[in-house]
Amino acid sequence: MVDGVILNGPITDSKAGEKFVEEACKIIMEEIIQKADDVTEKVCEWRAPETLKKLLDLEMRDTGESHQKLLQLCQDVIQYSVKTNHPRFFNQLYAGIDYYSLVARFITEALNPSVYTYEVSPVFLLVEEAVIKKMIEFIGWEEGDGIFNPGGSVSNMYAMNLARYKFCPEIKEKGLSGLPRLVLFTSEECHYSMKKAASFLGIGTENVYFVKTDERGKMIPEELEKQVQRARKEGSAPFLVCATAGTTVLGAFDPLDKIADICEKYDLWLHVDASWGGSALISRKHCRLLHGIQRADSVAWNPHKMLLAGIQCCALLVKDNSGLLKKCYSAKAAYLFQQDKFYDVSYDTGDKSIQCSRRPDAFKFWLMWKALGTTGLEERVNRALALARYLVEEIKKREGFQLLLEVAPVVKERMMKKGSMMLGYQPNQGKVNFFRQVVISPQVSREDMDFLLDEIELLAKDL
Amino acid sequence: MVDGVILNGPITDSKAGEKFVEEACKIIMEEIIQKADDVTEKVCEWRAPETLKKLLDLEMRDTGESHQKLLQLCQDVIQYSVKTNHPRFFNQLYAGIDYYSLVARFITEALNPSVYTYEVSPVFLLVEEAVIKKMIEFIGWEEGDGIFNPGGSVSNMYAMNLARYKFCPEIKEKGLSGLPRLVLFTSEECHYSMKKAASFLGIGTENVYFVKTDERGKMIPEELEKQVQRARKEGSAPFLVCATAGTTVLGAFDPLDKIADICEKYDLWLHVDASWGGSALISRKHCRLLHGIQRADSVAWNPHKMLLAGIQCCALLVKDNSGLLKKCYSAKAAYLFQQDKFYDVSYDTGDKSIQCSRRPDAFKFWLMWKALGTTGLEERVNRALALARYLVEEIKKREGFQLLLEVAPVVKERMMKKGSMMLGYQPNQGKVNFFRQVVISPQVSREDMDFLLDEIELLAKDL
């Protein structure tokens, strides 16, 4: 006994704990996993915030709740959560369920690893290495480097900082103070993380020069060149072009080859935000959408989107293999990255990261890839794109779908309250709101496309 | 059929998928969860990188593997992974297993949510709000704001950027170019993420001024004031002090009250990196270690460390409640944060984040808190600190333990290869390597402390 605390023996009741896990797993299996392919279930059980607060017992108290009560809480959490696994969840750039990545995620949650040193995460570091190598092959680089990190936005930040380091390594120590304005270029249809990154990295959002796009949302290379020339004339320092392969709203692929020409001409780092579109590289039929990507210096690619690897699964990939990533990011913490270890410390990759603890996100992609093979992944991409094409043809056949644009918020409210499907809407370049239909999951079929159109008609018929 | 792809019906075999999940869950239960409290199991099954590569079948191929083969792979992954749940895993600032947070993590993996808008994550946004409110209470603020994010390092970055925004909001748009050098202060025992953050944010590592610590590793307030005065004389712009509550190597708590006095005097933002030590706030006995924290402007606190919430579970908490966090971080993406939604969009908190997709990390802490109650969390903290104190007393009684310092890397190699326990070592301020014993998990007992000392003696007896 020390400080009034009894120290002999553990204070956890592992038998009761294990039983609780078993019972909860049964609920997870029945209420989430087995219902994932059931279109008769609701996508969401909509409740307004104040109502939901009353339904859930959110308060944390001094004493704990019984297992019975906790299991009921778990049921409630599941009931009122959106079923992103549902075949008719089309609301975001992720959807559906992959059983293999799910198993991988259960394993890592149970093992609770952090991926920074080989001694703590031997398997997950080797898996990450293997996955990054394979992704680099699909990009078409002969060699490269990379790191999994928490999201496409963070990947874009990594790339922006890396391009800056390449442009002027001294910034790492000296900072930006006293330097000329660094300027980067991206299309006006780019993801909003570009602005967030420029602000976070001290570059400033005004130093993101937005390049005009064509009517399909693709960056116009001639406009890019004009902007670069403008920046040079102003005396600022252009250092980076961020092209997009699969824009967030329109799904447009910037013409990478032409953009790469301009980057070469003006000696600019080319980063491709392929967070959404990168997975098309897996498809021999559709990889041409990213033609020229092998000329990029860095690529962000999120297998948690089109490939269903589970949130989050995002890699930043870098063409450089001379250690640029590590030089740019390392802080050489002596307590973690000891150099007198008994094994090859080049496997301690944590110092490439802006994080300290880091999740083994490559593993879920790896297990899924092992299970489906490249062919299975390719099938997912091909089918998603074929379904999208089917939908376009069907929309053309239906009268009245143009008009619907103006009533998107009302149709959205009705579908949420009914829980029949979830589909996002947004305005685009001064045009009114339109629905963005995202097709990802292999559970989705032609029937769901037809349902989507029928349901929008039904929900909007009195408008 | 479109583009040669058959579109009718789903292409996933959900029955086979569900069966695979069930079989894998059985393995997870038997090989990870049920073995978590078994000290006769190895902490790690050490293999050198090249050997492990041969043992694991890492290659991803064109065709998928059978379920049988995949289950064997899962077994292998588990076998060669470090058991961070093991009572004798003392290697990092996290350890042990909490059955409730584990269940919460299984639920969120199965639901696969992303926390940015209420429509997609109604439950998890409300839970995050409730948890942040409770954490703010324990800090002692009357109100505040906050966001869960992927790690203490990232939390520190958030705080640094927020302090900078408060200091000069224009930096968000204009960047740092042309501005005087911004300077921040932290102790020489701070976490290495301070340097990473300064570099990433464009401030520069040379503009982190390190303040001397006393022999226990605590920042010396008089030295801090000297550094602030020095920076002012140089004409640079001091804007931030990062104090540490629980340093990484020595576990020291900076004297927050005295540091807050200096911050007030010089009008500096006070951030407290309580990633490790913040959980002591839960203990009425030990919260005095963080005396003065209520005067901080921001706090980083990781419940995944001392409280076992699972990697990652990290909050950045901010005293300001006037919307500073959102103003600093927002990019107002029209496709995600539509202002014409049918519900109160103040619940769409995603624009406070540097991420787009974000995991519901507050939920695992919440379910654990519901299960154990504040009293149960407090018991964990009190016991961990009592065990640490017991160990100190026992070390004093044993001869030869001072001498062991010089042989730490050899003892470490032997314990890894034996797999009997895992314990980290590091040099400190010119002194030779020493072992850092971290006590966290409620599975750990007096017996484990005794084992630790016996085992070090045994492993080192011929040295």
XYZ file of C-alpha atoms in Angstrom, chain A residues 14 33 44 57 81-82 84 111 119 143 178 186 190 250 252 267 282 302 326 336 338 346 377 391 395 402 422 425:
28
model
C -10.595 -8.928 -17.319
C -22.296 -5.360 -40.419
C -30.179 7.626 -41.250
C -27.580 10.078 -22.188
C -25.627 7.279 -36.500
C -25.591 7.574 -40.261
C -22.201 5.153 -44.257
C -3.253 -4.350 -30.760
C 10.841 -2.146 -32.125
C 11.609 4.660 -56.850
C 12.239 38.352 -44.271
C -3.786 25.435 -58.023
C -9.104 22.431 -56.009
C -17.054 17.823 -60.404
C -12.392 16.631 -62.948
C 11.344 24.769 -62.206
C -5.517 0.661 -60.415
C -6.567 8.174 -50.336
C 13.241 12.716 -43.676
C 12.599 7.728 -29.470
C 18.162 6.353 -30.465
C 16.536 3.071 -41.022
C -9.592 -3.514 -56.714
C -26.647 7.328 -64.351
C -30.689 11.445 -66.321
C -32.438 20.167 -64.902
C -28.076 10.446 -48.565
C -25.619 19.093 -52.946
